[in-house]
Coordinates of C-alpha atoms in Angstrom, one line a residue:
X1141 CA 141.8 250.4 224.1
X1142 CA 138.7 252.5 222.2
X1143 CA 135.6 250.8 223.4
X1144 CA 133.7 252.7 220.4
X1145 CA 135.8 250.6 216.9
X1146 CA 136.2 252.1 213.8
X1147 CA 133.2 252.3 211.5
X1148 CA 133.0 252.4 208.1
X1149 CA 131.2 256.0 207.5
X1150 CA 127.6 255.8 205.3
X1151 CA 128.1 257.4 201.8
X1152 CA 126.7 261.0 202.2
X1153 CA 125.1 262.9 199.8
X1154 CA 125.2 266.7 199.5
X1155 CA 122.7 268.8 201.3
X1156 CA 121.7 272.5 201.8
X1157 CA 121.6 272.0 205.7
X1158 CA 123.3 274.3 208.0
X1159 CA 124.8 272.1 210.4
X1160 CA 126.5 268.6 209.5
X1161 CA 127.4 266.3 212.7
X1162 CA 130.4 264.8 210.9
X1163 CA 133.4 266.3 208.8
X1164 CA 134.8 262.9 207.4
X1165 CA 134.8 262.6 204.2
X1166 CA 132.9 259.6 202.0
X1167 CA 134.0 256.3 202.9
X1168 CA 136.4 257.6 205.8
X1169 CA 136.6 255.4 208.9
X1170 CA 135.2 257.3 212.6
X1171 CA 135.2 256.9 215.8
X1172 CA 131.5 257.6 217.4
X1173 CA 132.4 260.3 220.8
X1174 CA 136.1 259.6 221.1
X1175 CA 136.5 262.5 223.8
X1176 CA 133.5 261.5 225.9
X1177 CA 134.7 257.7 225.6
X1178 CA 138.4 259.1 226.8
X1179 CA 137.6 260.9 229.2
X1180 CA 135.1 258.2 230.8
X1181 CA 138.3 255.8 231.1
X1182 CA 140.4 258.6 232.5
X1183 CA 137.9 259.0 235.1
X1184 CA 137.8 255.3 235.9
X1185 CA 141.1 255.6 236.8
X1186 CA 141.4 258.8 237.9
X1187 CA 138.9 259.7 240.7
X1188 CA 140.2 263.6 240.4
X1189 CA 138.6 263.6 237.3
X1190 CA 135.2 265.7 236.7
X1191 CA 133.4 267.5 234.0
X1192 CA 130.8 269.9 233.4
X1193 CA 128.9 271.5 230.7
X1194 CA 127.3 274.6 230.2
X1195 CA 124.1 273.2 228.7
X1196 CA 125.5 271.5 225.9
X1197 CA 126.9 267.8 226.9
X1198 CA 125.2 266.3 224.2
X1199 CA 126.7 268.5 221.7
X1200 CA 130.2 268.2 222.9
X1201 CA 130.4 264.5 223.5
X1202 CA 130.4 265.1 227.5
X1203 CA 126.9 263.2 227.8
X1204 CA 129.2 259.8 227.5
X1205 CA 131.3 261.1 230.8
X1206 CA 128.0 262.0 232.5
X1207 CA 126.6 259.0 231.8
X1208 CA 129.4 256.7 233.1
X1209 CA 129.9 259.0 236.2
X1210 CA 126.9 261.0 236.9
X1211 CA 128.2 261.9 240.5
X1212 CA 130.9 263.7 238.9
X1213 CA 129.3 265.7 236.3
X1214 CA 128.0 269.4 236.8
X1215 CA 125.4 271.3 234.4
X1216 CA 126.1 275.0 234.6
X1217 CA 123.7 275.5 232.8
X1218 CA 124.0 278.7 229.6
X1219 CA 126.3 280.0 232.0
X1220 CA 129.9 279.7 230.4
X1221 CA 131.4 282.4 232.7
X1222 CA 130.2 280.8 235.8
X1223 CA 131.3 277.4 234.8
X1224 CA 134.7 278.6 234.6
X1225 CA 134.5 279.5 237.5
X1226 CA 132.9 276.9 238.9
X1227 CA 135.7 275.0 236.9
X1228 CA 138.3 277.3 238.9
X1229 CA 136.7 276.2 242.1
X1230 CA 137.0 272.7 241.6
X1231 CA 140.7 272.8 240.8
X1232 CA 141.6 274.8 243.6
X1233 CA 140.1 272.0 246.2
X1234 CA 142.7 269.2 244.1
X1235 CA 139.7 268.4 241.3
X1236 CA 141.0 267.9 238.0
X1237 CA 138.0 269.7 235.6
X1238 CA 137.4 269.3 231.9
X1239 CA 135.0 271.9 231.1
X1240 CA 133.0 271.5 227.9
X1241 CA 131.1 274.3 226.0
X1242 CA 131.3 276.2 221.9
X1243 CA 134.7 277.4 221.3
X1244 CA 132.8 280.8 220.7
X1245 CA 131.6 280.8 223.7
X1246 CA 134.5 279.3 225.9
X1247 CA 136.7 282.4 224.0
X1248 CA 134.3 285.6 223.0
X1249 CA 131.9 285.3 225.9
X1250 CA 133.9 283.5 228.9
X1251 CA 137.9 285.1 227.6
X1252 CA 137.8 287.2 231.6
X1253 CA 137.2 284.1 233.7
X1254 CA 139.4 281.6 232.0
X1255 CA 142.3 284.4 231.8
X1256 CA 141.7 285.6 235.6
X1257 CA 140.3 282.7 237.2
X1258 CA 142.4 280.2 235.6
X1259 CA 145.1 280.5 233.6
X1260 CA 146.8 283.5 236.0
X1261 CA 146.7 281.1 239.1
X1262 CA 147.8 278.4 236.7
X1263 CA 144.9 275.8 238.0
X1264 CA 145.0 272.7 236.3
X1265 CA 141.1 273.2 234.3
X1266 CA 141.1 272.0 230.7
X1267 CA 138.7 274.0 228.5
X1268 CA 137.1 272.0 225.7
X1269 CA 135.5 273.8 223.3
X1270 CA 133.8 272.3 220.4
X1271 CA 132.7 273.8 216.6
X1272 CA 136.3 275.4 216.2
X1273 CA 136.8 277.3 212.8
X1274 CA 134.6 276.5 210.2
X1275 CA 132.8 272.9 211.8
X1276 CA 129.4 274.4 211.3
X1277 CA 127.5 276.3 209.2
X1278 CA 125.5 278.2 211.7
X1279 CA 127.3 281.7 210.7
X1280 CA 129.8 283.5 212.4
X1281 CA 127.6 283.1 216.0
X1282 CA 129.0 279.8 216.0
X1283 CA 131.8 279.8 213.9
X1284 CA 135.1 280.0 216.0
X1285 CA 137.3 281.1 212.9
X1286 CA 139.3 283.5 216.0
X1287 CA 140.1 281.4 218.8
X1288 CA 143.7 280.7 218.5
X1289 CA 144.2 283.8 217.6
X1290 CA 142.3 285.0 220.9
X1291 CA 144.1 282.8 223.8
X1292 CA 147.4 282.8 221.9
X1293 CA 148.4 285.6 224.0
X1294 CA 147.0 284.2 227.3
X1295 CA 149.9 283.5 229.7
X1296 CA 150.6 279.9 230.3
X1297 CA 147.8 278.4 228.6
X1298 CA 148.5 275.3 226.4
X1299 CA 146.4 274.9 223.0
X1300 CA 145.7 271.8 221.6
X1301 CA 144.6 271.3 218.0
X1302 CA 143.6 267.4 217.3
X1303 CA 143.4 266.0 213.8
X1304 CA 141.5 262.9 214.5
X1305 CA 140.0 260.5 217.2
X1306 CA 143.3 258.9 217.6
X1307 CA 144.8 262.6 218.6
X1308 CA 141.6 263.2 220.8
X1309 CA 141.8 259.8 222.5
X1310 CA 145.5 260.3 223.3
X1311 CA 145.4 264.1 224.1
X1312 CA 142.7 263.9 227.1
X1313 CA 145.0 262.1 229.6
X1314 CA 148.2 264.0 228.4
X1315 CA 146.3 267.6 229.7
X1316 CA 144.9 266.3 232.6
X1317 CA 148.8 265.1 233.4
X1318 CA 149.7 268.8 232.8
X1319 CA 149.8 270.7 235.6
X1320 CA 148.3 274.3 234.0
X1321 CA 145.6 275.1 232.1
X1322 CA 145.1 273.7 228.9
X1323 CA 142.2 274.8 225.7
X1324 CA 141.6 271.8 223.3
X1325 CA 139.8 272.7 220.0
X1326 CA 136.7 269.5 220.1
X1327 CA 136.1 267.6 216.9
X1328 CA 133.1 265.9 218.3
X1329 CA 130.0 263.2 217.1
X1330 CA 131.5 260.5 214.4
X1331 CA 135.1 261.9 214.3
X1332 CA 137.5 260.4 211.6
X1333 CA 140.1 257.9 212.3
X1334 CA 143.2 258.2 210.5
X1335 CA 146.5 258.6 212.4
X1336 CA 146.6 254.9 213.3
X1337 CA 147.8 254.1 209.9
X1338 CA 151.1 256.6 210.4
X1339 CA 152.9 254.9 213.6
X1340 CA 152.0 258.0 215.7
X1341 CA 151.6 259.2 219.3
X1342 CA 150.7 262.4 220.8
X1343 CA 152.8 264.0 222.1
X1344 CA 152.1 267.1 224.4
X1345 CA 154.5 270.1 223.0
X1346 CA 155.9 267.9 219.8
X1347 CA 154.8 267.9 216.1
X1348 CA 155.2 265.1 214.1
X1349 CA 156.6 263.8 210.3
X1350 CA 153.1 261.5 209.3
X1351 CA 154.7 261.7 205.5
X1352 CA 158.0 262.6 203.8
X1353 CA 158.3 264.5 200.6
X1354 CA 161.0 266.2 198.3
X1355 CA 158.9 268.9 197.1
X1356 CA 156.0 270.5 199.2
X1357 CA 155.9 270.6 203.1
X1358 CA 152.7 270.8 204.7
X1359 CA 152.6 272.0 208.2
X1360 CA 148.9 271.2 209.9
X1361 CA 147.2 271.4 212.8
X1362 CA 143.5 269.9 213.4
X1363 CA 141.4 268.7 211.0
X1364 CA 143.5 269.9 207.9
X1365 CA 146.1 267.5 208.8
X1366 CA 143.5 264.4 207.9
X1367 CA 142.9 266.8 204.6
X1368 CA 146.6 267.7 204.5
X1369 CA 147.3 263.6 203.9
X1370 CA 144.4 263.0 201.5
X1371 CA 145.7 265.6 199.5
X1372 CA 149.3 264.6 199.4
X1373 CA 148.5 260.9 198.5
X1374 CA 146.4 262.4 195.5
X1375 CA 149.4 264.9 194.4
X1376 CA 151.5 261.7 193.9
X1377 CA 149.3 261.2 191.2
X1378 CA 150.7 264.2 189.4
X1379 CA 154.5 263.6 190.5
X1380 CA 154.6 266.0 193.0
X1381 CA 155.9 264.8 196.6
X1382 CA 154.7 266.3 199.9
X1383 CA 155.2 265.8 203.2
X1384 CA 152.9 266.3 206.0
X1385 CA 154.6 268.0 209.2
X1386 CA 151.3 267.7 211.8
X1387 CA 151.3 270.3 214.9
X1388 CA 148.7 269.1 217.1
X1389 CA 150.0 272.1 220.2
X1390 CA 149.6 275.5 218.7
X1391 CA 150.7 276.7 222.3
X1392 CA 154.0 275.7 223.3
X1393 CA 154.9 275.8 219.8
X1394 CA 157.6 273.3 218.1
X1395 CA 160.4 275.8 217.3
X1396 CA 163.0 273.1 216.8
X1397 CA 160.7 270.8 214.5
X1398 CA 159.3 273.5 212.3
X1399 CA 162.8 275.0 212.0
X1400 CA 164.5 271.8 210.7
X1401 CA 161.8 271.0 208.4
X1402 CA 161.4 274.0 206.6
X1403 CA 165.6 274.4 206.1
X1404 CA 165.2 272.1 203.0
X1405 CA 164.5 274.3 200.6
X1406 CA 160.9 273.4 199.7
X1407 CA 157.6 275.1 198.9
X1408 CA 155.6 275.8 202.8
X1409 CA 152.1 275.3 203.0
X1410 CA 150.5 275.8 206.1
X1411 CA 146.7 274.4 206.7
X1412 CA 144.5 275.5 209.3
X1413 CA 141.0 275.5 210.2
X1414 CA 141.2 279.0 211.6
X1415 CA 141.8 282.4 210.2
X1416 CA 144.9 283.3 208.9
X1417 CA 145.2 285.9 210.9
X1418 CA 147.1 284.8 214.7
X1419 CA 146.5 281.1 213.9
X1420 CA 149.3 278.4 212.4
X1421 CA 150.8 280.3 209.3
X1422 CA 151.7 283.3 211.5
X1423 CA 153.3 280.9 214.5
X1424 CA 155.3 279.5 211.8
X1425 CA 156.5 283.1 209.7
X1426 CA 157.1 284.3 212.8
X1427 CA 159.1 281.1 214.6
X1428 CA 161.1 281.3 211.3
X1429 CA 161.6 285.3 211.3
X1430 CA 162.6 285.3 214.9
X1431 CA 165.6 282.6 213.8
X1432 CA 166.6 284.6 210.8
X1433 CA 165.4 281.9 208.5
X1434 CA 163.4 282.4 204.6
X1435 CA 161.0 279.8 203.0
X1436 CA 158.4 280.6 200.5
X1437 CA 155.0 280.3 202.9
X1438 CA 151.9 279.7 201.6
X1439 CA 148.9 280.4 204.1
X1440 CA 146.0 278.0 203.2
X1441 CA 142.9 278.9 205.9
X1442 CA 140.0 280.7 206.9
X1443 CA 140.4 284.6 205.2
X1444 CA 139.8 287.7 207.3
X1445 CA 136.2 288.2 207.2
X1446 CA 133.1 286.9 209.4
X1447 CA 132.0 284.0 207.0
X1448 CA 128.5 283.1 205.5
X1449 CA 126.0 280.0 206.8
X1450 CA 125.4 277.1 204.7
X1451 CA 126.3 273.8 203.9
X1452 CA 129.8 272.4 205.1
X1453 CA 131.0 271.0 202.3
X1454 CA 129.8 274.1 200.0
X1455 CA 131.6 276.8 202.4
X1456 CA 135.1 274.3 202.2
X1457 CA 134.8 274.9 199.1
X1458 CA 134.3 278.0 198.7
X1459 CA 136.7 279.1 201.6
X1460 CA 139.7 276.3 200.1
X1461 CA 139.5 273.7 203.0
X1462 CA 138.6 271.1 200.9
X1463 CA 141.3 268.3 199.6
X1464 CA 140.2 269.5 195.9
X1465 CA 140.8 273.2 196.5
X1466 CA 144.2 272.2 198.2
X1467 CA 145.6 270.5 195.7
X1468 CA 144.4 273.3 192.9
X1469 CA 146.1 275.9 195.2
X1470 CA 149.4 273.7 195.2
X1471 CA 149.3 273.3 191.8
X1472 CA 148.9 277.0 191.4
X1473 CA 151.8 277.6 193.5
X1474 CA 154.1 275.5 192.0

């Protein structure tokens, strides 16, 4: 059970500052931490279980783990490379490490040691990196728009995607079950709570139907699935029916499901919070290629291009993540 309930989020008002904690939208219930909360009760069960950080605990939600079980936590310090390793290490001697840090870092800076060191002995470390895609407004230093794109190609190494605290809270124990290495994209801080209300489980591997539709399939992964559900409701409005395919594992992907869903002859709209370049819409042209199968795709996601710094809800916007500029580009299409 989450020790940290639902709370109603304040009403925000714009502003012009370059980082914003949360991403839920006005009104939107949250969950405060859910991964550090998670992973705390994992650990109370599981004495295997340790984390470290490379500096940044409080940033990625691992200062809840390191308060609960300080005798299991490990600052490495601005060291991602060596807490890989470190992270390596720990697995080898039976440990089972959840290793925190930016998804900028975790990929760009640390991409030898989690390749090498983890994911070619197939070691049982999950990487956790937090700010994926466009999360903050700190520029393109901090701005992971490339990561699945990056460790796509990485041998044995399952990717995770979460949309919500609900996927976060039920993703931790499935990858420490897994026995290899596993990267989990971090929505951290007051994280929205939304896949309650759709009768769902995670499921390690597996996407997931949250919403039929006759017209419009949306195939999301992350965050855009929350957005991806918001803007189907609001499409109703205007007699157009969607339904909302979420793919919370970029890496195995869900052939089968993907396949079946996008037989039926509708219009494809893929959401991502990553480029559209190696991310979601190219798993899914190319799953659908490789069976010999046509739909009409429509990429919706993060264009080719290092992006600017400014205010979240501004650079959604202005780069189509947000529910408005979804359901203008669905219009468009259609």
């Amino acid at each position: 059970m989450n020790t940290s309930a639902p709370t109603q989020a304040p009403k925000r008002k714009l502003t012009t500052s370059a980082m914003i904690a949360s991403i839920a939208e006005e009104g939107q219930r949250t969950s405060k931490a859910p991964f550090g909360h998670a992973l705390a009760r994992l650990a109370d069960e599981r004495p295997d279980v340790v984390g470290l950080s490379a500096d940044l605990a409080k940033y990625t939600d691992m200062h809840v783990f390191r308060e609960a079980h300080p005798d299991r936590f490990f600052q490495m310090g601005m060291a991602e490379q060596v807490m890989l390793g470190a992270a390596a290490g720990l697995a080898e001697v039976g440990l089972t490490p959840f290793a925190s840090t930016y998804s900028v870092f975790a990929t760009r800076r640390a991409y030898d040691f989690l390749c090498l060191d983890i994911a070619e002995p197939q070691l049982n470390v999950n990487v956790v990196g937090a700010l994926p895609g466009l999360t903050t407004g700190y520029g393109p230093s901090h701005q992971a728009t490339e990561d699945l794109a990056i460790l796509r190609g990485m041998p044995g190494l399952t990717i995770v995607d979460p949309a919500d605290s609900v996927d976060i809270e039920q993703a931790v124990p499935a990858l420490a079950a897994h026995p290899g290495p596993t990267y989990m994209r971090l929505l951290r801080g007051a994280v929205p709570t939304v896949l309650d209300e759709y009768d769902y489980t995670f499921r390690l591997g597996r996407a997931a139907e949250l919403r039929g539709g006759r017209d419009v399939l949306f195939i999301s992964t992350g965050l855009m699935t929350v957005r991806a559900l918001t803007a189907a409701q609001e499409l109703a409005h205007d007699h157009v029916d969607v339904a909302v395919l979420h793919v919370p594992t970029i890496k195995p992907f869900d052939r089968e499901t993907v396949l079946r869903e996008t037989a039926q002859g509708r219009l494809v709209v893929t959401l991502e919070n990553h480029s559209v370049v190696g991310g979601l819409a190219e798993s899914v042209a190319s799953c659908l290629a490789f069976a010999q199968q046509t739909a009409r795709i429509v990429p919706i996601g993060l264009p080719d291009e290092f992006l600017a710094a400014g205010a979240l809800p501004t650079l959604h916007d202005r780069y189509g993540l947000s529910v408005a500029a979804i359901k203008e580009r669905v219009r468009r299409e259609l």
